Every structure is written in structure tokens, then in C-alpha cells.
PDB file of C-alpha atoms in Angstrom:
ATOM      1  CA  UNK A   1     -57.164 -13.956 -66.405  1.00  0.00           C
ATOM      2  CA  UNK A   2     -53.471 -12.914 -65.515  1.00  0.00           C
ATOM      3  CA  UNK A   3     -53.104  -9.083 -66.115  1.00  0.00           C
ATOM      4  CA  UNK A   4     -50.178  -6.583 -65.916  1.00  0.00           C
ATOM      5  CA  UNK A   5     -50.897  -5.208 -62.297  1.00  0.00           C
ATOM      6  CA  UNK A   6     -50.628  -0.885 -61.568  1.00  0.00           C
ATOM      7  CA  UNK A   7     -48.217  -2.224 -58.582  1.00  0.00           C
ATOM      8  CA  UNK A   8     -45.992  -3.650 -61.147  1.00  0.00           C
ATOM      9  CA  UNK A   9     -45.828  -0.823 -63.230  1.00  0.00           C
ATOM     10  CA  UNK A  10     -45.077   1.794 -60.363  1.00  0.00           C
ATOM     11  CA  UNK A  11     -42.394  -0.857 -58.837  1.00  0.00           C
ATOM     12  CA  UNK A  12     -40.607  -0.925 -62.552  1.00  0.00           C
ATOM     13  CA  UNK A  13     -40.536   2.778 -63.310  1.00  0.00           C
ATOM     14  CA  UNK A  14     -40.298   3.569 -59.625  1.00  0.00           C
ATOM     15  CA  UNK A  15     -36.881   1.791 -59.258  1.00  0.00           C
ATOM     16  CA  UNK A  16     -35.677   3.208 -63.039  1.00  0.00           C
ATOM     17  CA  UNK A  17     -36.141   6.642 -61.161  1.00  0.00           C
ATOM     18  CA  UNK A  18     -34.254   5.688 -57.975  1.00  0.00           C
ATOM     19  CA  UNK A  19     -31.592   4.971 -60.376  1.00  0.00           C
ATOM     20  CA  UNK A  20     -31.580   7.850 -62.155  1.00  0.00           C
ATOM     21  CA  UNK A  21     -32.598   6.094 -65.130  1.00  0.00           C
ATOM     22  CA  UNK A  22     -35.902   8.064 -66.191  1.00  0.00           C
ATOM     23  CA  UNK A  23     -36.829  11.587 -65.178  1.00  0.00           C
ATOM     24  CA  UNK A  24     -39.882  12.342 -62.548  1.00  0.00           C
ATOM     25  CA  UNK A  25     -42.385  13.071 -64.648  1.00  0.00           C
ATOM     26  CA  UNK A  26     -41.734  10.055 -67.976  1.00  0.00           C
ATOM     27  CA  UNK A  27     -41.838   7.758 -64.577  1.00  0.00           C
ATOM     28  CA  UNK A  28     -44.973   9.170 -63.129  1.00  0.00           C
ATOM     29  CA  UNK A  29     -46.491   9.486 -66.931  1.00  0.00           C
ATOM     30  CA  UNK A  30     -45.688   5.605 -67.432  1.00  0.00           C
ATOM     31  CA  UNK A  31     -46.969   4.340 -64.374  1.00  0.00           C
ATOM     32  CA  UNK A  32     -50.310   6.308 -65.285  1.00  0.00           C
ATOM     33  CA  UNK A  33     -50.212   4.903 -68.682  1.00  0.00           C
ATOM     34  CA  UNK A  34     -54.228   5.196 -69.978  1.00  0.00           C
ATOM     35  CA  UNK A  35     -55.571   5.863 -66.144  1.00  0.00           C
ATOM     36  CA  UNK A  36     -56.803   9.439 -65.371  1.00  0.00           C
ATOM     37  CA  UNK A  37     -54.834  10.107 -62.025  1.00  0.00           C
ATOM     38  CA  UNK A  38     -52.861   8.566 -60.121  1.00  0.00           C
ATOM     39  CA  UNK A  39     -52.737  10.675 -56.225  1.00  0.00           C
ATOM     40  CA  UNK A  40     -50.866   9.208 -52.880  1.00  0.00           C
ATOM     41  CA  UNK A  41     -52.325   9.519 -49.648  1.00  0.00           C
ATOM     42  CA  UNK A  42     -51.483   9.017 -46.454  1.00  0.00           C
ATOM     43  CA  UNK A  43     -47.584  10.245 -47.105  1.00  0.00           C
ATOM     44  CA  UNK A  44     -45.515  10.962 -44.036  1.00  0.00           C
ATOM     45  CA  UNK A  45     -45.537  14.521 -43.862  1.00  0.00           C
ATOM     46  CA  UNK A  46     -48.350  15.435 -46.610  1.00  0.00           C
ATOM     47  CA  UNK A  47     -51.462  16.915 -45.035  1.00  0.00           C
ATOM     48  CA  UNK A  48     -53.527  15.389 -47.724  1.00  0.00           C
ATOM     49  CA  UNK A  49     -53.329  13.206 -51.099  1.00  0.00           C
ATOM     50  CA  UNK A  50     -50.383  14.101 -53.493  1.00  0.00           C
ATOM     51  CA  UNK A  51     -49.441  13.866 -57.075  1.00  0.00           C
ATOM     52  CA  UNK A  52     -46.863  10.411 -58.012  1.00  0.00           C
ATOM     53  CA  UNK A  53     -44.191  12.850 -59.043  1.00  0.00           C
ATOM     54  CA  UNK A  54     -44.555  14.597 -55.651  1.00  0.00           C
ATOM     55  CA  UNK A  55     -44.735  11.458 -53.664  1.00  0.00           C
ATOM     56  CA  UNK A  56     -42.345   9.519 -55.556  1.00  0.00           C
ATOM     57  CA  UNK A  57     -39.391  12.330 -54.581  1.00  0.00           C
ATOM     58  CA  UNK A  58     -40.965  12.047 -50.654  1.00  0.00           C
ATOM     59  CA  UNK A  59     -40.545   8.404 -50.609  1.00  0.00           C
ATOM     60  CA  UNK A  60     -37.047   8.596 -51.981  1.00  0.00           C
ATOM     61  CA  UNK A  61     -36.622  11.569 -49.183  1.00  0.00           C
ATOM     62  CA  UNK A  62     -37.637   8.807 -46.199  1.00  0.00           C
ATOM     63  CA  UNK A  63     -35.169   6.675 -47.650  1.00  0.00           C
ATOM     64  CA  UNK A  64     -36.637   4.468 -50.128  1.00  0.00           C
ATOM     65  CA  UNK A  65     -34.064   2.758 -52.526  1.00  0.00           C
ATOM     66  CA  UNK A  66     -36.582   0.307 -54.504  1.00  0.00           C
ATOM     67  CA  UNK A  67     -39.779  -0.928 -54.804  1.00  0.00           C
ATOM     68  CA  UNK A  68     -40.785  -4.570 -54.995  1.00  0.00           C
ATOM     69  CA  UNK A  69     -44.375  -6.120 -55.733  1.00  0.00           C
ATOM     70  CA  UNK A  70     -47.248  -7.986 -53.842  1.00  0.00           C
ATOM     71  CA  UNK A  71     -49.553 -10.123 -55.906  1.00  0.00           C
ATOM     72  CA  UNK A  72     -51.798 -12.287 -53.204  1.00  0.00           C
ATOM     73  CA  UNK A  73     -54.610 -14.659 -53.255  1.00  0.00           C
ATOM     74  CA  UNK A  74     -56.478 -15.794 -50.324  1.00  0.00           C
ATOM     75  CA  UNK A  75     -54.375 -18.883 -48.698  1.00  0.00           C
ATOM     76  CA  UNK A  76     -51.392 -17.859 -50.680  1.00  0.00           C
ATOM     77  CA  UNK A  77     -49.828 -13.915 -49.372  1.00  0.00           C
ATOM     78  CA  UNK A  78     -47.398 -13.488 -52.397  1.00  0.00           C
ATOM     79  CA  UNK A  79     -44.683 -10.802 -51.558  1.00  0.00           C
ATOM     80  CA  UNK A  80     -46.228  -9.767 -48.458  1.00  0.00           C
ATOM     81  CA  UNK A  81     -44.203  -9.615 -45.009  1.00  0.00           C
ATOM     82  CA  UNK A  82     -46.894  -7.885 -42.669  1.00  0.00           C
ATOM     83  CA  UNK A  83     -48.122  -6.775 -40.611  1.00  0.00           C
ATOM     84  CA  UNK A  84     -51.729  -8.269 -40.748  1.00  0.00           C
ATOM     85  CA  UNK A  85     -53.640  -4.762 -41.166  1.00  0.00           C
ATOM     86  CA  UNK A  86     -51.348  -4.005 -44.598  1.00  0.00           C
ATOM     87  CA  UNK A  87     -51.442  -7.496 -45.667  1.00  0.00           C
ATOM     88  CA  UNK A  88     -55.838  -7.162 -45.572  1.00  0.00           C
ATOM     89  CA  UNK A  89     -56.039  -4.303 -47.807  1.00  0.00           C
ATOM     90  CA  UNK A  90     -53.437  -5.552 -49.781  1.00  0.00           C
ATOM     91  CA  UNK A  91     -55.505  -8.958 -50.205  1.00  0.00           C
ATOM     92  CA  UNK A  92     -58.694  -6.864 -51.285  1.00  0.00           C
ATOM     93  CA  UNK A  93     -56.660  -4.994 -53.735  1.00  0.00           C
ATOM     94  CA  UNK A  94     -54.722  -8.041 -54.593  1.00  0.00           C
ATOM     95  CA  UNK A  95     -51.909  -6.322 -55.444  1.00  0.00           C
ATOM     96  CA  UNK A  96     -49.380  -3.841 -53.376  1.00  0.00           C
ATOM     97  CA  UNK A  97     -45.842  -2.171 -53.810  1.00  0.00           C
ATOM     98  CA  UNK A  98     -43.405  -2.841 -50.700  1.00  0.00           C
ATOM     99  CA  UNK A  99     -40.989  -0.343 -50.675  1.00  0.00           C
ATOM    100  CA  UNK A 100     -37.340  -1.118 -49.693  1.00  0.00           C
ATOM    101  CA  UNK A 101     -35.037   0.973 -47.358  1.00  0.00           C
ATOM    102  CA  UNK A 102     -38.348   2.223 -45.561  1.00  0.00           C
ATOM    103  CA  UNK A 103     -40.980   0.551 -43.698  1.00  0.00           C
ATOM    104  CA  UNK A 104     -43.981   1.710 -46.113  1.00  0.00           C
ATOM    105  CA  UNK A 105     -46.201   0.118 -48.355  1.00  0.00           C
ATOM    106  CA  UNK A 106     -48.721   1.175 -51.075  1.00  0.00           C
ATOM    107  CA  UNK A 107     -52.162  -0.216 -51.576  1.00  0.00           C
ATOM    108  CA  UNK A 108     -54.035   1.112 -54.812  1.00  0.00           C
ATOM    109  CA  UNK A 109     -57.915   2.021 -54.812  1.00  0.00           C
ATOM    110  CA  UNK A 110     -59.231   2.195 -57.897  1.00  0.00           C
ATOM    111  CA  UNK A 111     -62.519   3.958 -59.154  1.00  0.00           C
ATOM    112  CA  UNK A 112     -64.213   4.014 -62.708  1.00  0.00           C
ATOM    113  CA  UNK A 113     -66.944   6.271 -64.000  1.00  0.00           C
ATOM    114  CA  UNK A 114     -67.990   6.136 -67.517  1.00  0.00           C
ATOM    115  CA  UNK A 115     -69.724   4.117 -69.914  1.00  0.00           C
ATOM    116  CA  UNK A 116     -67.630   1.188 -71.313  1.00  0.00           C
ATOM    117  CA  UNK A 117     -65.108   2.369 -73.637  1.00  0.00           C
ATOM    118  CA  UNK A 118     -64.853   5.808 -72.220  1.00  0.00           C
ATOM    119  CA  UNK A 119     -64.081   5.135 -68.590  1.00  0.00           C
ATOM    120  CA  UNK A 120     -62.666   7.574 -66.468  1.00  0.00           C
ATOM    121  CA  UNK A 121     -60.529   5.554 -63.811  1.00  0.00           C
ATOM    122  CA  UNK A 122     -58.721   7.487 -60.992  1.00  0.00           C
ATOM    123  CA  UNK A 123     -56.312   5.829 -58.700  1.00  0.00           C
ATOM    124  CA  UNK A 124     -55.165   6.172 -54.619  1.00  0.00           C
ATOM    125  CA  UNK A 125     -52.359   4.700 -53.948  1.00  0.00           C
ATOM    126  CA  UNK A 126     -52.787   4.556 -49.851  1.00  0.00           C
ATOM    127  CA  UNK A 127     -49.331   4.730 -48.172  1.00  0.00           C
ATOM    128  CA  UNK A 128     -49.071   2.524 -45.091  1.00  0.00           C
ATOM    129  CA  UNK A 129     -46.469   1.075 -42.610  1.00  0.00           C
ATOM    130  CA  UNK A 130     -44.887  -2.266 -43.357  1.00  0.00           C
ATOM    131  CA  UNK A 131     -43.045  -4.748 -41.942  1.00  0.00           C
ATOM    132  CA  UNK A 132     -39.243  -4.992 -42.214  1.00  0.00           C
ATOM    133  CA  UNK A 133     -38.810  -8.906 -43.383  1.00  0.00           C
ATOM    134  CA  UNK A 134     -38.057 -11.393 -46.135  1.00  0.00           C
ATOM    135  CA  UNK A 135     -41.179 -11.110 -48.766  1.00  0.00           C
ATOM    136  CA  UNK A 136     -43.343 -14.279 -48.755  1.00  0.00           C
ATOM    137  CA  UNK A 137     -42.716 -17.324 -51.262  1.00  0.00           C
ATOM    138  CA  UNK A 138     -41.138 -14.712 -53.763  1.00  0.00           C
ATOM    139  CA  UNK A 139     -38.715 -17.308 -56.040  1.00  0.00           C
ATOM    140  CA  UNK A 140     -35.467 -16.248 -57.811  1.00  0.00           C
ATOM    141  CA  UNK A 141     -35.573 -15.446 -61.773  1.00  0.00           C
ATOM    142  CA  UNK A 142     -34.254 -19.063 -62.155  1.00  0.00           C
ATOM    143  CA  UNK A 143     -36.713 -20.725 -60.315  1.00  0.00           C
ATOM    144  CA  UNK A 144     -39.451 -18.679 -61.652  1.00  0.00           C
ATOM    145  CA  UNK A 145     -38.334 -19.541 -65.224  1.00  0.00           C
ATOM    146  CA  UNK A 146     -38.121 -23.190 -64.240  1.00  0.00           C
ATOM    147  CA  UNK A 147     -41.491 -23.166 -63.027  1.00  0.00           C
ATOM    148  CA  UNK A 148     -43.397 -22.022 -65.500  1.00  0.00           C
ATOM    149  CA  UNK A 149     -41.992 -24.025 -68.038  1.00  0.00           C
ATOM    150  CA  UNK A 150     -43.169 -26.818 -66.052  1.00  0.00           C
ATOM    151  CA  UNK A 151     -45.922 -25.655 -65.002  1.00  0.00           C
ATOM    152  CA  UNK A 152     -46.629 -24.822 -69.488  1.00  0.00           C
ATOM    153  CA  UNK A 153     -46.017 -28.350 -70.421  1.00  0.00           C
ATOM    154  CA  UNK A 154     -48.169 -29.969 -67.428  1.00  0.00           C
ATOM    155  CA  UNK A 155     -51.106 -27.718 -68.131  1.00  0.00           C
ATOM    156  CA  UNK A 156     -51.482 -27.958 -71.677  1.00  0.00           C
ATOM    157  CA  UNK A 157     -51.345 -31.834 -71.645  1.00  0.00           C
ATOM    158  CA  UNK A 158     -54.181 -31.827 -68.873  1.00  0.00           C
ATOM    159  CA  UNK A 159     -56.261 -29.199 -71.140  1.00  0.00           C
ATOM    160  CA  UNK A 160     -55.788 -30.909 -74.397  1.00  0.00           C
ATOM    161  CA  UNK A 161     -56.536 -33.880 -72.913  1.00  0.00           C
ATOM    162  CA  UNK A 162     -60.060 -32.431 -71.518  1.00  0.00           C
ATOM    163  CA  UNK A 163     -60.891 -30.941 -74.989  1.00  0.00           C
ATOM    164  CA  UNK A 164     -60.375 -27.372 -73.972  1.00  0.00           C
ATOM    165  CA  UNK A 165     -60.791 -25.424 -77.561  1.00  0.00           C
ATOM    166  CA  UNK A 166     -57.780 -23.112 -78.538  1.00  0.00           C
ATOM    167  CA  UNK A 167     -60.333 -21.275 -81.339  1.00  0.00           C
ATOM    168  CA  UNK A 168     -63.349 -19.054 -81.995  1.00  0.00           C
ATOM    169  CA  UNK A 169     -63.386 -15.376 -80.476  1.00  0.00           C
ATOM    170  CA  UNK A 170     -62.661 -15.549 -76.814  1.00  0.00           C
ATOM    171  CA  UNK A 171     -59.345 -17.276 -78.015  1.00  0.00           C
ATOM    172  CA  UNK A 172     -58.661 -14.974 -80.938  1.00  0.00           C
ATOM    173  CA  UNK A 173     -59.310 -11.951 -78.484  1.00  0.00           C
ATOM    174  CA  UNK A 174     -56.978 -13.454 -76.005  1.00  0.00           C
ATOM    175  CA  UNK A 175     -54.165 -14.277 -78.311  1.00  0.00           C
ATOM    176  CA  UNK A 176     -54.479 -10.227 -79.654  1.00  0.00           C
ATOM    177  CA  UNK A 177     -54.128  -9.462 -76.166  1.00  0.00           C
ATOM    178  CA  UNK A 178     -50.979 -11.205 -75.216  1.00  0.00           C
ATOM    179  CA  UNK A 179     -49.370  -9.828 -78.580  1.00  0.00           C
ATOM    180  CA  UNK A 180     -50.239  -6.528 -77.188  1.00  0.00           C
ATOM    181  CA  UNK A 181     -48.683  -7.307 -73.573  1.00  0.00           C
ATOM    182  CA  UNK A 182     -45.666  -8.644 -75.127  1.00  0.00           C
ATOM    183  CA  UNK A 183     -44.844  -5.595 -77.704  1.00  0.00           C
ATOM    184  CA  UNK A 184     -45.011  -3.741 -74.194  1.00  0.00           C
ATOM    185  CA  UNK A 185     -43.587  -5.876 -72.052  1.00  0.00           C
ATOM    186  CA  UNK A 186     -40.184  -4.509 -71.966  1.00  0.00           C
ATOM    187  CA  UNK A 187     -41.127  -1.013 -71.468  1.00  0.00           C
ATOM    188  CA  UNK A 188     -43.377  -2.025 -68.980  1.00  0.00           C
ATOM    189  CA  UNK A 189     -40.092  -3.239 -67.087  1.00  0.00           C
ATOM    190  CA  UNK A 190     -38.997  -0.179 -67.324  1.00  0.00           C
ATOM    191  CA  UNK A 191     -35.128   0.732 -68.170  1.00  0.00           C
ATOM    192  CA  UNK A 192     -32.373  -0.644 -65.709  1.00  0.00           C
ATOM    193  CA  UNK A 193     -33.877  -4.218 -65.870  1.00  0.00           C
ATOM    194  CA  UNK A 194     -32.104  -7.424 -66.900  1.00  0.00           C
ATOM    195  CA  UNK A 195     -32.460  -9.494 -70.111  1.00  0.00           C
ATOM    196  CA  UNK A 196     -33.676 -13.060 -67.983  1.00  0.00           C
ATOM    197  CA  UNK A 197     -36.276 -10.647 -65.810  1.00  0.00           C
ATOM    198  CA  UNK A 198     -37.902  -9.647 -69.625  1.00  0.00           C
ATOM    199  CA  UNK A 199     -38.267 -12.841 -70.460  1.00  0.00           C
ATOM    200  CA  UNK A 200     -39.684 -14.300 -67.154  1.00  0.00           C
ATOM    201  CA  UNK A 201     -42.431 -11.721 -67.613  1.00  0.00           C
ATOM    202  CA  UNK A 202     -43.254 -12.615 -71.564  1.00  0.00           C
ATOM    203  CA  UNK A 203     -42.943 -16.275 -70.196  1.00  0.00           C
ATOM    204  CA  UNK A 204     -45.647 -14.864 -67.866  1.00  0.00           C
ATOM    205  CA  UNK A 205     -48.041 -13.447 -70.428  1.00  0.00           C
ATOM    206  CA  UNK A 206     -47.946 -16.454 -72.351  1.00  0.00           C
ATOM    207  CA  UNK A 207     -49.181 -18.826 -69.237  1.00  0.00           C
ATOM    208  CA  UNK A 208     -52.125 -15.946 -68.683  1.00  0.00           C
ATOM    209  CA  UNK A 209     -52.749 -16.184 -72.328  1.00  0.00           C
ATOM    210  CA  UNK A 210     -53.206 -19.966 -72.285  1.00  0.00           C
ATOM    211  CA  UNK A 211     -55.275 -19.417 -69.004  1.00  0.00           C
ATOM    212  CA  UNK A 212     -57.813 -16.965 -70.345  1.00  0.00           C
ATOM    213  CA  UNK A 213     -58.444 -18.953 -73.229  1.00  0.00           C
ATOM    214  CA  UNK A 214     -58.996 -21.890 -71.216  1.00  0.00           C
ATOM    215  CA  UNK A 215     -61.440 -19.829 -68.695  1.00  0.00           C
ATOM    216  CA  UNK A 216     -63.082 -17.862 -71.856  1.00  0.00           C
ATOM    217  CA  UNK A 217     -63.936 -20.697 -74.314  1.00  0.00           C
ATOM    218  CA  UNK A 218     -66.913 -22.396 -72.225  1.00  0.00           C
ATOM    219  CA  UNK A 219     -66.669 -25.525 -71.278  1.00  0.00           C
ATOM    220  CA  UNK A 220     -64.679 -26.985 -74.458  1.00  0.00           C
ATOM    221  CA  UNK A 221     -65.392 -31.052 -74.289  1.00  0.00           C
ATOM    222  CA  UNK A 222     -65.417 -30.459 -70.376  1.00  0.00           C
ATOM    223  CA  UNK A 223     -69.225 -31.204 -70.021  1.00  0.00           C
ATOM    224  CA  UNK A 224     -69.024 -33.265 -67.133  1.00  0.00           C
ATOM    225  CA  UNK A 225     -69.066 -31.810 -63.311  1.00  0.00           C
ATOM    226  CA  UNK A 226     -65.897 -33.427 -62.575  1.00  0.00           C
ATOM    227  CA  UNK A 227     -64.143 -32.597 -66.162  1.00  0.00           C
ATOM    228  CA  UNK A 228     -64.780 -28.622 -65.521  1.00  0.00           C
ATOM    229  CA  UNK A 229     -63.714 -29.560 -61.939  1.00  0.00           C
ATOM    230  CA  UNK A 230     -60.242 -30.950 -63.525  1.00  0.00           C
ATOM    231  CA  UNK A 231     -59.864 -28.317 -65.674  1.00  0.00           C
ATOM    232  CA  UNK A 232     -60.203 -25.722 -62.922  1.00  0.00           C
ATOM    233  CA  UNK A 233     -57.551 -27.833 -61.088  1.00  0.00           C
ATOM    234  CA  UNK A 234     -55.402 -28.008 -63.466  1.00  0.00           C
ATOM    235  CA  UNK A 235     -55.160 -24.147 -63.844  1.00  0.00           C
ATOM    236  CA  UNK A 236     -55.108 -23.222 -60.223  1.00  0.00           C
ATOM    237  CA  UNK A 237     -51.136 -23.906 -59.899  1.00  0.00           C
ATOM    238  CA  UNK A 238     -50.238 -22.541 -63.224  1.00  0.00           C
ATOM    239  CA  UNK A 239     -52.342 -19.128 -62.186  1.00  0.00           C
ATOM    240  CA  UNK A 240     -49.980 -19.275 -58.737  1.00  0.00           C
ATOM    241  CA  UNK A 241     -47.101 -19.907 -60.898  1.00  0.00           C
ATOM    242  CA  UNK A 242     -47.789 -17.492 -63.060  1.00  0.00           C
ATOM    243  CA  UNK A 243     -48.280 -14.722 -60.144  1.00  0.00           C
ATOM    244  CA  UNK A 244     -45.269 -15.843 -58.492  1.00  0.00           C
ATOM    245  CA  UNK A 245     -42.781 -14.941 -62.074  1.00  0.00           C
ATOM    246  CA  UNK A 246     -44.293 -11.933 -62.332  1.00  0.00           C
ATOM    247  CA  UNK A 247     -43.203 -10.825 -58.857  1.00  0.00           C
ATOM    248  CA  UNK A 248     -39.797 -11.933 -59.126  1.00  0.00           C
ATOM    249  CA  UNK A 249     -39.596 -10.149 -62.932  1.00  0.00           C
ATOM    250  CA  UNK A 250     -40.633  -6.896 -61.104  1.00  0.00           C
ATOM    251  CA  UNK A 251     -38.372  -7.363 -58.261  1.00  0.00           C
ATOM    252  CA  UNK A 252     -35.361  -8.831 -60.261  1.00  0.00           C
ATOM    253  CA  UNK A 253     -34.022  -5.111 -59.775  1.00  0.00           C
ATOM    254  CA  UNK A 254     -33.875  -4.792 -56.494  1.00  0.00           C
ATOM    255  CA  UNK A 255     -32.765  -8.442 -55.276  1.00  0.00           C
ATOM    256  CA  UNK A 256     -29.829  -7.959 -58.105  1.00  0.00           C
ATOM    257  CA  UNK A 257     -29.197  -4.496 -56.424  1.00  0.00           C
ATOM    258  CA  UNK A 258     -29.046  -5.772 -52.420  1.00  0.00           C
ATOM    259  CA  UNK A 259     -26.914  -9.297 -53.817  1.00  0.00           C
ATOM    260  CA  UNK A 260     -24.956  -6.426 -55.446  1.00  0.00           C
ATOM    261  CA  UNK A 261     -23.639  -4.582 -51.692  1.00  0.00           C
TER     262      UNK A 261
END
């Protein structure tokens, strides 16, 4: 199921506070949001692992000016330009923040503790050298909006015509989900970000939400080997898709920033 990633939400409050756009502390409070912690470590400079606040004014101090996002897959490194030791952990995580106007990187680690529905999750966000270059397969707003739209239409003919229910509980539950994403969506952008890059990441949500229902109502009328095989095939480019618009969403502000100078 497509989720709102923690790189995305440091990357969008991140670059509101580069801007000057939110304060220290709202930015390191909204990247948080219901995690415990949040602590940096390996900072240039810092002995040991740091509070976001702290480590968001260091990174600005080595001469960050915005943060884009990473979202790979094995066989497909989304927003990643090296070198291979970053692009590994970033893989396992499957998710990192490449930082612009610095040669760093930030992988999170995450750790729960807790029974279910009282979790206590704490967050590392390991800082790491990068490579300076062009991120990989990262599309423009445009193309991203093109693609999913495409990418809508083709999967939900191929679903509906393999019988995939759009009902009972695992649907309902999904479709209060995206409701929930999408009266957040614009805050999880963060301020500073334009109208198109909100609606590439609703147009996002939607595509997860049509993806989780798929994956969480059984098999549907897919009973056959090769009908779940279809249906899996089917969603495997709209999940890529999907991935890919949500990177350029969270990026939109820096790429309209550099065409900008």
C-alpha cells in the first residue's frame, strides 16, 4: 500500500524552513507528527546524535538550500544519484532525503516498542555523503500528472475486468484512509509549495487508495493462478507511477527554485 513517507515530510517542512516560511521548532514538530523522536546522527561536526531542530540549522550551516526525496524499489533507484553504499541503506529503508547545495543524505531507522495502538516509535535519521548528480528517473509535475492519469484509467479497466471487489471492510478502511491523507495532504506539503505539486500528491493518494483495496480485498473473482498473476501485473506500474508523483510533488520546490536562478 502507497503511504506518506517520514522522508517526504522532512523534505516539505525542511525546505518551508530554508525559506523562512515556518519557524525551527513548527518544522521539526511537523516532521515528527505522531512519532516519539526524531534524532540525527552522524552530522558533520556533532560528536553524537542530535535533535531535528539542532540538525536542521547544521545542515543549513554546511550549505544546504533544499531537500528532495528518494523513494526506491529493488530494480528501480527512484531519486537516488549514489554512491552505491548510500543508495543500499537507502534501498532497505526505501526511502531517503537528498539534500541540495551539500553532498549529504539522510537515511531514517525506525524502531517501535509497544503493544498495537500504543506504540512508541523513535526515529534516526543517519546523515551520510552523497553524490553530486541528476536524481534518478525523477519526472516533472507535468509528466507525473500525465502519468498517473494514465496509469488510473489503465488499471481500473484491467481490475474491473478481473472482478477485483471495491466493497466490504478492507475497502471501506482504505477509502477512510485516503480521506484522511487528503484532508492532510496540503499541510503535509508544507507552506511555500505550488497549487499543481498539491494536486499531484492527492492524485497520488488516490492511485494508493485504489491499490490497497485491490491488494486488501482477497482475491476478488481472481481465483485463478494466472488471474491473481494479472492482477499483480497490472498494479506493479501504477505502484511505480505512483512512487514516482510523489517524488516530484515533494521536490516540485526545489526544481521550481534551481529553474528559478
Amino acid at each position: 500500500m502507497l503511504s506518506e513517507p517520514r522522508s517526504g515530510l522532512l523534505a516539505a517542512w525542511g525546505n518551508a524552513l530554508l525559506a523562512g516560511l515556518v519557524s525551527p521548532d513548527d518544522a521539526a514538530l511537523a516532521i515528527v507528527g505522531e512519532d516519539a523522536v526524531h534524532r540525527v546522527e552522524g552530522l558533520p561536526g556533532e560528536a553524537g546524535p542530535v535533535g531535528l531542530t539542532l540538525a536542521l540549522g547544521r545542515l543549513r550551516a554546511l550549505g544546504v538550500s533544499g531537500f528532495r526525496v528518494a523513494l526506491p524499489a529493488p530494480g528501480h533507484p527512484l531519486g537516488l544519484s549514489g554512491p552505491p553504499e548510500f543508495n543500499a541503506r537507502a534501498l532497505e529503508a526505501e526511502e531517503a532525503v537528498i539534500a541540495s547545495g551539500a553532498p549529504y543524505g539522510l537515511v531514517p531507522e525506525v524502531s517501535e516498542r509497544g503493544p498495537e495502538g500504543d506504540l512508541h516509535v523513535e526515529v534516526v535519521w543517519h546523515c551520510l555523503p552523497v553524490r553530486e548528480a541528476p536524481p534518478a528517473d525523477v519526472p516533472s509535475l507535468g509528466e507525473a500528472e500525465r502519468e498517473l492519469a494514465e496509469a488510473l484509467r489503465d488499471a481500473t479497466e484491467v481490475l474491473s475486468r478481473l472482478d477485483v471487489a471495491g466493497s466490504g471492510p478492507m475497502a471501506e478502511a482504505a477509502v477512510d484512509a485516503y480521506r484522511a491523507r487528503a484532508e492532510r495532504s496540503r499541510e503535509v506539503l508544507a507552506p511555500g509549495y505550488p497549487p499543481r505539486a498539491v494536486r499531484v500528491l492527492e492524485l497520488a493518494q488516490r492511485v494508493g487508495l485504489l491499490i490497497s483495496v485491490a491488494y486488501g480485498n482477497g482475491h476478488g473473482g481472481a481465483v485463478s493462478a494466472s488471474e491473481i498473476a494479472a492482477r499483480a501485473e497490472a498494479l506493479r506500474p501504477v505502484e511505480r507511477v505512483a512512487r514516482r508523483a510523489q517524488v516530484a510533488a515533494y521536490n516540485a520546490c526545489v526544481e521550481e527554485r534551481e529553474r528559478e536562478r
